[in-house]
Short mmCIF file of N, CA and C in Angstrom, two decimals:
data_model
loop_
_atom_site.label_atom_id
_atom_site.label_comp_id
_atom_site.label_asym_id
_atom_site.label_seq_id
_atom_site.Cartn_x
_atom_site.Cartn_y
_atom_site.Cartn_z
N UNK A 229 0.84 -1.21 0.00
CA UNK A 229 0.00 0.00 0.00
C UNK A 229 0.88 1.26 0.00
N UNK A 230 0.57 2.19 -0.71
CA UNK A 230 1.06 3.33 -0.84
C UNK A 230 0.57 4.37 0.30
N UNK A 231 1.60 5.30 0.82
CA UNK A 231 1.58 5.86 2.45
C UNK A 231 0.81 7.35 1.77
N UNK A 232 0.01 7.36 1.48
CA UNK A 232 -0.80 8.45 1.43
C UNK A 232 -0.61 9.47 2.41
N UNK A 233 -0.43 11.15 2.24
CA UNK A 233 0.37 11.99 2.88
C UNK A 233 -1.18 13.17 3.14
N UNK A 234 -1.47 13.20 4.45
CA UNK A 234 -2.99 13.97 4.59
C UNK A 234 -2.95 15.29 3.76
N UNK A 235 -4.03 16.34 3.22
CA UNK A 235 -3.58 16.82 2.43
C UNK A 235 -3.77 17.93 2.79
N UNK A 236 -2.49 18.56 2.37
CA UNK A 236 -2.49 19.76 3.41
C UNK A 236 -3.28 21.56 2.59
N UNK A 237 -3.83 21.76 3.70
CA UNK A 237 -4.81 22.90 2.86
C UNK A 237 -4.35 24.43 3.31
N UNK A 238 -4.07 24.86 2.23
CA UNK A 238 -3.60 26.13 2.15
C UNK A 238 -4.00 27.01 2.59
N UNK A 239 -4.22 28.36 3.59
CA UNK A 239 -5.53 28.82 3.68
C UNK A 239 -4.94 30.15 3.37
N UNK A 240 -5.53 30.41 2.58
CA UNK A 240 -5.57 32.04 1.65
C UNK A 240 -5.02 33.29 2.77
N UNK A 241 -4.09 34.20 2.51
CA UNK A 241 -4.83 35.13 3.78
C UNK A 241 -4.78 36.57 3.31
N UNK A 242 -6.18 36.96 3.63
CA UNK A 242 -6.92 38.03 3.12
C UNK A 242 -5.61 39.12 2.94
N UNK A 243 -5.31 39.55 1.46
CA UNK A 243 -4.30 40.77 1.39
C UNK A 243 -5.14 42.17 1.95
N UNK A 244 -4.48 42.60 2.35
CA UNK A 244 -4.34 44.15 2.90
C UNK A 244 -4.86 45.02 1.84
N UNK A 245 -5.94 45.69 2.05
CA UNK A 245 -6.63 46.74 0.90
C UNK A 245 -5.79 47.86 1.20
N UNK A 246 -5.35 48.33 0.46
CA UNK A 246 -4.61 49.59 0.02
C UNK A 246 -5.49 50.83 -0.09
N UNK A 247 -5.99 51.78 0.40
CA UNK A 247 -7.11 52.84 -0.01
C UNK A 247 -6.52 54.04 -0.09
N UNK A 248 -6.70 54.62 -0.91
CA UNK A 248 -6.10 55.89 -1.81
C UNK A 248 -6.16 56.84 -0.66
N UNK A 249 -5.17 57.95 0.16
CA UNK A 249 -6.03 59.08 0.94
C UNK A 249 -5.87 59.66 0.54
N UNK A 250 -6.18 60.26 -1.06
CA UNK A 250 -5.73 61.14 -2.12
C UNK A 250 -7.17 62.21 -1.78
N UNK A 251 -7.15 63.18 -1.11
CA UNK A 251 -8.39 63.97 -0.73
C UNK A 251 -8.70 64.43 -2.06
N UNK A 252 -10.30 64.02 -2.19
CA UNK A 252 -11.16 64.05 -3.45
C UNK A 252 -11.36 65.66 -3.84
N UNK A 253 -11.36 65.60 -5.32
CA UNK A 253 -11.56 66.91 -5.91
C UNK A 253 -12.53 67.88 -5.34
N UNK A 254 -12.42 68.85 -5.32
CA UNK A 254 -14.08 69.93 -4.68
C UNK A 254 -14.42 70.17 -5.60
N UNK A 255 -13.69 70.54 -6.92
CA UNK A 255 -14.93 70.73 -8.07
C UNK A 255 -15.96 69.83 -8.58
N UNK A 256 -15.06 68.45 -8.86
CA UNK A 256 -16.33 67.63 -8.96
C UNK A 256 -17.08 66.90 -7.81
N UNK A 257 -17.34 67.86 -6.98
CA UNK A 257 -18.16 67.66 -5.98
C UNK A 257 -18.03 65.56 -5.43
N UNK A 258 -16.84 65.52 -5.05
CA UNK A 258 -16.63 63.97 -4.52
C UNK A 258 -17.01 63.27 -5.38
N UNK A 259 -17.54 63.13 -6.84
CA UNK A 259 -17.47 62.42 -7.69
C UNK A 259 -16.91 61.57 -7.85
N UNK A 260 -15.58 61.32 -7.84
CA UNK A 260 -14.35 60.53 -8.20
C UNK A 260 -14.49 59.77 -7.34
N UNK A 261 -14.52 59.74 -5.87
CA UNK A 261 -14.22 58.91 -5.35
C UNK A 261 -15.42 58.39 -4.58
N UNK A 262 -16.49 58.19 -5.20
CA UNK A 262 -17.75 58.09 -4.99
C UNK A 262 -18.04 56.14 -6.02
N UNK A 263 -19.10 55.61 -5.23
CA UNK A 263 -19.28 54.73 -5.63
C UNK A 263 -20.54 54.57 -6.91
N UNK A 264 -20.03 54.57 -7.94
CA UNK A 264 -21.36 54.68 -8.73
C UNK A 264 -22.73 53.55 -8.52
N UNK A 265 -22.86 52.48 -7.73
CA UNK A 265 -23.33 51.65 -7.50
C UNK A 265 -24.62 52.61 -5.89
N UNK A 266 -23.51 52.93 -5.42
CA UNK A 266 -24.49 53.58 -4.13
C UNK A 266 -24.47 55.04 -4.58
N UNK A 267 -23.63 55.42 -5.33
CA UNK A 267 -24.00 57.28 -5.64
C UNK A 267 -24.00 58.36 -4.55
N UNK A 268 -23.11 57.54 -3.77
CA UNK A 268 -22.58 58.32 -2.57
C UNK A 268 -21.28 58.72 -2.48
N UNK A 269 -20.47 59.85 -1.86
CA UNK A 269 -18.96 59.50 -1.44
C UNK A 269 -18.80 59.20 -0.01
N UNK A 270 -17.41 58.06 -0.25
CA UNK A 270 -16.97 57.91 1.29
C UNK A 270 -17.09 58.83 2.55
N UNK A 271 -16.62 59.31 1.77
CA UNK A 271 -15.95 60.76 3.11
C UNK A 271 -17.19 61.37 3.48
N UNK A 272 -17.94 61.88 2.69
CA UNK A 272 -18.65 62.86 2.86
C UNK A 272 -19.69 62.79 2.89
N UNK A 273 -20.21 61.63 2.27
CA UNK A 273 -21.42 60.92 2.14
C UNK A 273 -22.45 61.98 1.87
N UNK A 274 -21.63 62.11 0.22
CA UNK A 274 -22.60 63.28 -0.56
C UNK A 274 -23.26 62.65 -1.92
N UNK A 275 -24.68 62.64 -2.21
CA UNK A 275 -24.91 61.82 -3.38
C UNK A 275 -24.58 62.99 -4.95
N UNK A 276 -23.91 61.88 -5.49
CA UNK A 276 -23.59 62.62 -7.01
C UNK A 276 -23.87 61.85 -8.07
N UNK A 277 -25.48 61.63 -8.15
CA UNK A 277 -25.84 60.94 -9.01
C UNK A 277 -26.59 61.95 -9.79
N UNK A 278 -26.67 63.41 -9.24
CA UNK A 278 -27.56 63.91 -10.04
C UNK A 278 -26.19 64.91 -11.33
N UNK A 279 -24.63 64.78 -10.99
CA UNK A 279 -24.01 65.37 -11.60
C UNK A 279 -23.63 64.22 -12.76
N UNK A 280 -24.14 62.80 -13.11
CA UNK A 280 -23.78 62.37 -13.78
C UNK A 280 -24.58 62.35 -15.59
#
């Protein structure tokens, strides 16, 4: 019989998110760094869905 070796499981580990602290433009009103999905910005939690 062949000694079969248990198998060993790798476990991923979550990389480190990197987040820009590049303070967002004022002209385009937090645009940029705004999520087009929620139409909000981080910071400021200003909606700019109506400048699109």
């Amino acid at each position: 019989m062949r000694n079969y070796r248990p198998q060993q499981i790798y476990y991923q580990q979550p990389q480190p998110i990197y987040i820009q602290q590049a303070p967002p433009p004022r002209d385009d009103g937090c645009c940029n760094t705004c999520l087009k999905a929620l139409c909000c910005c981080f910071l400021f939690e200003l909606c700019c869905c109506d400048m699109f």
